[in-house]
Amino acid sequence: MPPRSTKRKSAPPNSSSVTSSDGRSVSSKAKTKGMEKVDRLFNTYANSSLNMIDPDGIEALCSDLGVDYTDVRILMFAWKLKAEKQGYFTLDEWQTGLKALGVDSLSKLKKALTELENEVVEPSNYNNFYSYAFRYCLTEEKQKSVDIESICELLNLVLGAQFRSQVDLLIEYLKVQNDYKVINLDQWVQFLRFCQEISFPDLENYDADQAWPLILDNFVEWMREKHKC
């Protein structure tokens, strides 16, 4: 065995300062490579003429992820991307969203969807996601309301797992009532507040004087009449 050197070795250079032969830092090259993978994944599903992932591309993505096109996790994914147009993901949205999720491959994205569910249900995020779900359904310019049929589907999608009883009866009411053809954002937000705050199904703490929207006053009246029958 050779004798141990008495000369102290210098500390290894910090990884953030290591440079390659082309002068770029290794960490910078790794980030670039990661973004290239993100872009390649985008191009796998994008419509080349639109330079966007369109509904067909999203359906193909869902198939490869093993989730249904109507799965709430796809809506959560759109929320994470901050997608502005329903059924379409731009390259900027895709890059921003995947960077926030810390993924650059299909396998990582599949795993991230499960983690995203946990992120969304956090109180600090859920109200934002719930409002986003409504805005995501505004497909026309200057549109401010959503038709009853779509609202029923959306209620089931975003609230059904947490508030099954309330959602089932609210959907039943919305389908039989004739006063409202569409729902606006304020009414939509109040549906969530109702589910979170009002004891159900007795409705004992519901107070019509607390500035609830008329549609919920009507729903409560319908519920009480239903209970009497």
mmCIF file of C-alpha atoms in Angstrom:
data_model
loop_
_atom_site.group_PDB
_atom_site.id
_atom_site.type_symbol
_atom_site.label_atom_id
_atom_site.label_comp_id
_atom_site.label_asym_id
_atom_site.label_seq_id
_atom_site.Cartn_x
_atom_site.Cartn_y
_atom_site.Cartn_z
ATOM 1 C CA MET A 1 0.000 0.000 0.000
ATOM 2 C CA PRO A 2 1.433 3.374 -0.934
ATOM 3 C CA PRO A 3 1.965 5.865 1.874
ATOM 4 C CA ARG A 4 -0.876 8.298 2.539
ATOM 5 C CA SER A 5 -0.186 11.689 1.085
ATOM 6 C CA THR A 6 0.294 14.413 3.649
ATOM 7 C CA LYS A 7 -0.933 17.032 1.216
ATOM 8 C CA ARG A 8 -4.597 17.937 1.840
ATOM 9 C CA LYS A 9 -6.773 17.556 -1.229
ATOM 10 C CA SER A 10 -8.750 20.557 -2.318
ATOM 11 C CA ALA A 11 -12.525 20.375 -1.955
ATOM 12 C CA PRO A 12 -14.432 19.277 -5.063
ATOM 13 C CA PRO A 13 -15.960 22.124 -7.004
ATOM 14 C CA ASN A 14 -19.581 22.970 -6.316
ATOM 15 C CA SER A 15 -21.862 21.225 -8.821
ATOM 16 C CA SER A 16 -23.538 24.485 -9.681
ATOM 17 C CA SER A 17 -20.236 25.929 -10.857
ATOM 18 C CA VAL A 18 -19.013 22.941 -12.875
ATOM 19 C CA THR A 19 -18.716 23.867 -16.519
ATOM 20 C CA SER A 20 -18.619 21.730 -19.611
ATOM 21 C CA SER A 21 -16.357 22.129 -22.638
ATOM 22 C CA ASP A 22 -18.851 24.520 -24.258
ATOM 23 C CA GLY A 23 -18.692 26.860 -21.268
ATOM 24 C CA ARG A 24 -22.192 26.191 -19.961
ATOM 25 C CA SER A 25 -22.742 24.992 -16.405
ATOM 26 C CA VAL A 26 -23.725 21.364 -15.991
ATOM 27 C CA SER A 27 -26.864 22.359 -14.065
ATOM 28 C CA SER A 28 -27.855 24.720 -16.879
ATOM 29 C CA LYS A 29 -27.416 21.961 -19.446
ATOM 30 C CA ALA A 30 -29.494 19.595 -17.316
ATOM 31 C CA LYS A 31 -32.296 22.145 -17.157
ATOM 32 C CA THR A 32 -32.144 22.623 -20.914
ATOM 33 C CA LYS A 33 -32.249 18.873 -21.475
ATOM 34 C CA GLY A 34 -35.230 18.588 -19.138
ATOM 35 C CA MET A 35 -37.092 21.294 -21.039
ATOM 36 C CA GLU A 36 -36.313 19.564 -24.320
ATOM 37 C CA LYS A 37 -37.967 16.422 -22.956
ATOM 38 C CA VAL A 38 -40.988 18.482 -21.915
ATOM 39 C CA ASP A 39 -41.222 19.956 -25.404
ATOM 40 C CA ARG A 40 -40.873 16.548 -27.060
ATOM 41 C CA LEU A 41 -43.677 15.211 -24.898
ATOM 42 C CA PHE A 42 -45.796 18.190 -25.919
ATOM 43 C CA ASN A 43 -45.111 17.522 -29.599
ATOM 44 C CA THR A 44 -46.205 13.918 -29.171
ATOM 45 C CA TYR A 45 -49.765 15.104 -28.575
ATOM 46 C CA ALA A 46 -49.841 18.525 -30.245
ATOM 47 C CA ASN A 47 -51.690 19.404 -33.430
ATOM 48 C CA SER A 48 -48.776 20.685 -35.529
ATOM 49 C CA SER A 49 -50.948 23.064 -37.541
ATOM 50 C CA LEU A 50 -52.279 24.708 -34.362
ATOM 51 C CA ASN A 51 -49.106 24.296 -32.289
ATOM 52 C CA MET A 52 -51.408 23.302 -29.436
ATOM 53 C CA ILE A 53 -52.641 20.117 -27.859
ATOM 54 C CA ASP A 54 -56.254 19.987 -29.009
ATOM 55 C CA PRO A 55 -59.154 17.785 -27.781
ATOM 56 C CA ASP A 56 -57.897 14.819 -29.830
ATOM 57 C CA GLY A 57 -54.435 15.252 -28.336
ATOM 58 C CA ILE A 58 -55.814 15.443 -24.801
ATOM 59 C CA GLU A 59 -57.819 12.293 -25.421
ATOM 60 C CA ALA A 60 -54.658 10.533 -26.635
ATOM 61 C CA LEU A 61 -52.788 11.797 -23.567
ATOM 62 C CA CYS A 62 -55.513 10.481 -21.295
ATOM 63 C CA SER A 63 -55.344 7.097 -23.012
ATOM 64 C CA ASP A 64 -51.592 6.900 -22.466
ATOM 65 C CA LEU A 65 -51.994 7.980 -18.833
ATOM 66 C CA GLY A 66 -54.669 5.375 -18.284
ATOM 67 C CA VAL A 67 -57.304 7.866 -17.136
ATOM 68 C CA ASP A 68 -60.675 8.743 -18.582
ATOM 69 C CA TYR A 69 -61.058 11.982 -20.525
ATOM 70 C CA THR A 70 -63.722 13.089 -18.018
ATOM 71 C CA ASP A 71 -61.643 12.192 -14.935
ATOM 72 C CA VAL A 72 -61.465 15.091 -12.466
ATOM 73 C CA ARG A 73 -57.664 14.744 -12.456
ATOM 74 C CA ILE A 74 -57.569 16.019 -16.034
ATOM 75 C CA LEU A 75 -59.426 19.131 -14.905
ATOM 76 C CA MET A 76 -56.928 19.442 -12.048
ATOM 77 C CA PHE A 77 -54.119 19.109 -14.580
ATOM 78 C CA ALA A 78 -55.647 21.906 -16.678
ATOM 79 C CA TRP A 79 -55.827 24.019 -13.500
ATOM 80 C CA LYS A 80 -52.151 23.372 -12.829
ATOM 81 C CA LEU A 81 -51.312 24.374 -16.402
ATOM 82 C CA LYS A 82 -53.544 27.450 -15.968
ATOM 83 C CA ALA A 83 -55.087 26.497 -19.290
ATOM 84 C CA GLU A 84 -57.311 29.277 -20.568
ATOM 85 C CA LYS A 85 -59.259 27.490 -23.301
ATOM 86 C CA GLN A 86 -61.234 24.339 -22.629
ATOM 87 C CA GLY A 87 -59.814 21.345 -24.484
ATOM 88 C CA TYR A 88 -56.580 23.058 -25.528
ATOM 89 C CA PHE A 89 -53.093 23.296 -24.005
ATOM 90 C CA THR A 90 -50.559 25.759 -25.429
ATOM 91 C CA LEU A 91 -46.829 25.120 -25.304
ATOM 92 C CA ASP A 92 -46.357 27.900 -22.720
ATOM 93 C CA GLU A 93 -49.071 26.420 -20.505
ATOM 94 C CA TRP A 94 -47.571 22.954 -20.891
ATOM 95 C CA GLN A 95 -44.054 24.117 -20.011
ATOM 96 C CA THR A 96 -45.250 26.130 -17.014
ATOM 97 C CA GLY A 97 -47.427 23.329 -15.686
ATOM 98 C CA LEU A 98 -44.930 20.503 -16.083
ATOM 99 C CA LYS A 99 -42.208 22.637 -14.547
ATOM 100 C CA ALA A 100 -44.454 23.315 -11.546
ATOM 101 C CA LEU A 101 -45.155 19.593 -11.258
ATOM 102 C CA GLY A 102 -41.476 18.763 -11.655
ATOM 103 C CA VAL A 103 -42.054 16.213 -14.425
ATOM 104 C CA ASP A 104 -40.627 15.687 -17.901
ATOM 105 C CA SER A 105 -41.970 12.273 -18.901
ATOM 106 C CA LEU A 106 -45.258 10.418 -19.205
ATOM 107 C CA SER A 107 -44.448 8.070 -16.334
ATOM 108 C CA LYS A 108 -43.635 10.978 -14.024
ATOM 109 C CA LEU A 109 -46.784 12.806 -15.088
ATOM 110 C CA LYS A 110 -48.902 9.749 -14.317
ATOM 111 C CA LYS A 111 -47.485 9.654 -10.787
ATOM 112 C CA ALA A 112 -47.866 13.411 -10.402
ATOM 113 C CA LEU A 113 -51.610 13.260 -11.098
ATOM 114 C CA THR A 114 -52.143 11.366 -7.853
ATOM 115 C CA GLU A 115 -50.063 13.890 -5.933
ATOM 116 C CA LEU A 116 -51.972 16.700 -7.647
ATOM 117 C CA GLU A 117 -55.227 15.433 -6.117
ATOM 118 C CA ASN A 118 -53.726 15.923 -2.673
ATOM 119 C CA GLU A 119 -52.544 19.407 -3.594
ATOM 120 C CA VAL A 120 -55.938 20.502 -4.888
ATOM 121 C CA VAL A 121 -57.906 19.436 -1.815
ATOM 122 C CA GLU A 122 -55.793 21.624 0.449
ATOM 123 C CA PRO A 123 -58.008 24.495 1.682
ATOM 124 C CA SER A 124 -55.597 27.081 0.284
ATOM 125 C CA ASN A 125 -56.021 25.629 -3.219
ATOM 126 C CA TYR A 126 -59.492 24.153 -3.372
ATOM 127 C CA ASN A 127 -61.532 27.351 -3.670
ATOM 128 C CA ASN A 128 -59.248 28.504 -6.468
ATOM 129 C CA PHE A 129 -59.645 25.183 -8.285
ATOM 130 C CA TYR A 130 -63.426 25.228 -7.795
ATOM 131 C CA SER A 131 -63.734 28.706 -9.332
ATOM 132 C CA TYR A 132 -61.354 27.724 -12.125
ATOM 133 C CA ALA A 133 -63.569 24.746 -12.996
ATOM 134 C CA PHE A 134 -66.418 27.161 -13.728
ATOM 135 C CA ARG A 135 -64.301 29.595 -15.750
ATOM 136 C CA TYR A 136 -62.872 26.685 -17.763
ATOM 137 C CA CYS A 137 -66.417 26.015 -18.998
ATOM 138 C CA LEU A 138 -66.772 29.516 -20.420
ATOM 139 C CA THR A 139 -66.036 28.645 -24.025
ATOM 140 C CA GLU A 140 -67.422 31.739 -25.757
ATOM 141 C CA GLU A 141 -66.112 35.297 -25.702
ATOM 142 C CA LYS A 142 -67.832 37.416 -23.033
ATOM 143 C CA GLN A 143 -69.699 34.337 -21.747
ATOM 144 C CA LYS A 144 -70.502 34.717 -18.046
ATOM 145 C CA SER A 145 -72.823 31.800 -17.303
ATOM 146 C CA VAL A 146 -73.014 28.056 -17.878
ATOM 147 C CA ASP A 147 -76.081 26.041 -18.860
ATOM 148 C CA ILE A 148 -77.800 23.852 -16.264
ATOM 149 C CA GLU A 149 -76.885 20.546 -17.901
ATOM 150 C CA SER A 150 -73.173 21.396 -17.873
ATOM 151 C CA ILE A 151 -73.403 22.687 -14.300
ATOM 152 C CA CYS A 152 -74.907 19.399 -13.173
ATOM 153 C CA GLU A 153 -72.053 17.481 -14.777
ATOM 154 C CA LEU A 154 -69.512 19.847 -13.239
ATOM 155 C CA LEU A 155 -71.048 19.612 -9.766
ATOM 156 C CA ASN A 156 -70.841 15.850 -9.945
ATOM 157 C CA LEU A 157 -67.238 16.014 -11.126
ATOM 158 C CA VAL A 158 -65.780 18.484 -8.637
ATOM 159 C CA LEU A 159 -68.024 18.122 -5.573
ATOM 160 C CA GLY A 160 -69.499 14.643 -5.880
ATOM 161 C CA ALA A 161 -66.721 12.839 -4.038
ATOM 162 C CA GLN A 162 -66.868 15.186 -1.021
ATOM 163 C CA PHE A 163 -70.549 16.073 -0.808
ATOM 164 C CA ARG A 164 -72.411 13.178 -2.439
ATOM 165 C CA SER A 165 -75.778 13.687 -0.730
ATOM 166 C CA GLN A 166 -75.883 17.449 -1.285
ATOM 167 C CA VAL A 167 -74.775 17.170 -4.910
ATOM 168 C CA ASP A 168 -77.306 14.451 -5.786
ATOM 169 C CA LEU A 169 -80.213 16.483 -4.434
ATOM 170 C CA LEU A 170 -78.973 19.768 -5.840
ATOM 171 C CA ILE A 171 -78.667 18.181 -9.281
ATOM 172 C CA GLU A 172 -82.141 16.696 -8.940
ATOM 173 C CA TYR A 173 -83.515 20.123 -8.069
ATOM 174 C CA LEU A 174 -81.702 21.903 -10.894
ATOM 175 C CA LYS A 175 -83.125 19.433 -13.406
ATOM 176 C CA VAL A 176 -86.755 19.821 -12.291
ATOM 177 C CA GLN A 177 -86.862 23.572 -11.644
ATOM 178 C CA ASN A 178 -87.830 25.939 -14.459
ATOM 179 C CA ASP A 179 -86.673 29.323 -13.130
ATOM 180 C CA TYR A 180 -83.013 29.085 -14.144
ATOM 181 C CA LYS A 181 -81.541 28.063 -17.496
ATOM 182 C CA VAL A 182 -77.980 29.073 -16.640
ATOM 183 C CA ILE A 183 -75.769 29.552 -13.564
ATOM 184 C CA ASN A 184 -73.316 32.421 -13.026
ATOM 185 C CA LEU A 185 -70.029 32.400 -11.101
ATOM 186 C CA ASP A 186 -71.475 33.891 -7.906
ATOM 187 C CA GLN A 187 -74.179 31.216 -7.747
ATOM 188 C CA TRP A 188 -71.576 28.550 -8.465
ATOM 189 C CA VAL A 189 -69.335 29.759 -5.632
ATOM 190 C CA GLN A 190 -72.294 29.821 -3.241
ATOM 191 C CA PHE A 191 -73.044 26.164 -4.027
ATOM 192 C CA LEU A 192 -69.667 25.294 -2.511
ATOM 193 C CA ARG A 193 -70.231 27.529 0.501
ATOM 194 C CA PHE A 194 -73.613 25.872 1.039
ATOM 195 C CA CYS A 195 -72.061 22.391 1.011
ATOM 196 C CA GLN A 196 -69.321 23.458 3.408
ATOM 197 C CA GLU A 197 -71.418 25.398 5.910
ATOM 198 C CA ILE A 198 -74.978 24.081 6.011
ATOM 199 C CA SER A 199 -75.900 21.010 8.038
ATOM 200 C CA PHE A 200 -77.421 18.398 5.774
ATOM 201 C CA PRO A 201 -80.028 17.129 5.257
ATOM 202 C CA ASP A 202 -81.804 18.892 8.158
ATOM 203 C CA LEU A 203 -80.726 22.388 6.942
ATOM 204 C CA GLU A 204 -81.204 23.689 10.490
ATOM 205 C CA ASN A 205 -78.596 26.432 10.230
ATOM 206 C CA TYR A 206 -79.755 27.747 6.852
ATOM 207 C CA ASP A 207 -80.824 31.370 7.193
ATOM 208 C CA ALA A 208 -82.333 32.999 4.120
ATOM 209 C CA ASP A 209 -81.429 36.412 5.554
ATOM 210 C CA GLN A 210 -77.707 35.694 5.177
ATOM 211 C CA ALA A 211 -77.631 36.857 1.555
ATOM 212 C CA TRP A 212 -77.794 33.454 -0.047
ATOM 213 C CA PRO A 213 -78.684 33.586 -3.755
ATOM 214 C CA LEU A 214 -82.368 33.091 -4.514
ATOM 215 C CA ILE A 215 -81.688 29.803 -6.257
ATOM 216 C CA LEU A 216 -80.481 28.325 -2.954
ATOM 217 C CA ASP A 217 -83.460 29.757 -1.081
ATOM 218 C CA ASN A 218 -85.628 27.954 -3.618
ATOM 219 C CA PHE A 219 -83.594 24.778 -3.281
ATOM 220 C CA VAL A 220 -83.987 24.771 0.505
ATOM 221 C CA GLU A 221 -87.728 25.360 0.182
ATOM 222 C CA TRP A 222 -87.922 22.492 -2.318
ATOM 223 C CA MET A 223 -85.952 20.272 0.069
ATOM 224 C CA ARG A 224 -88.269 21.025 2.987
ATOM 225 C CA GLU A 225 -91.347 20.347 0.893
ATOM 226 C CA LYS A 226 -89.764 17.121 -0.288
ATOM 227 C CA HIS A 227 -89.083 16.114 3.317
ATOM 228 C CA LYS A 228 -92.718 16.759 4.326
ATOM 229 C CA CYS A 229 -93.925 14.529 1.522
#
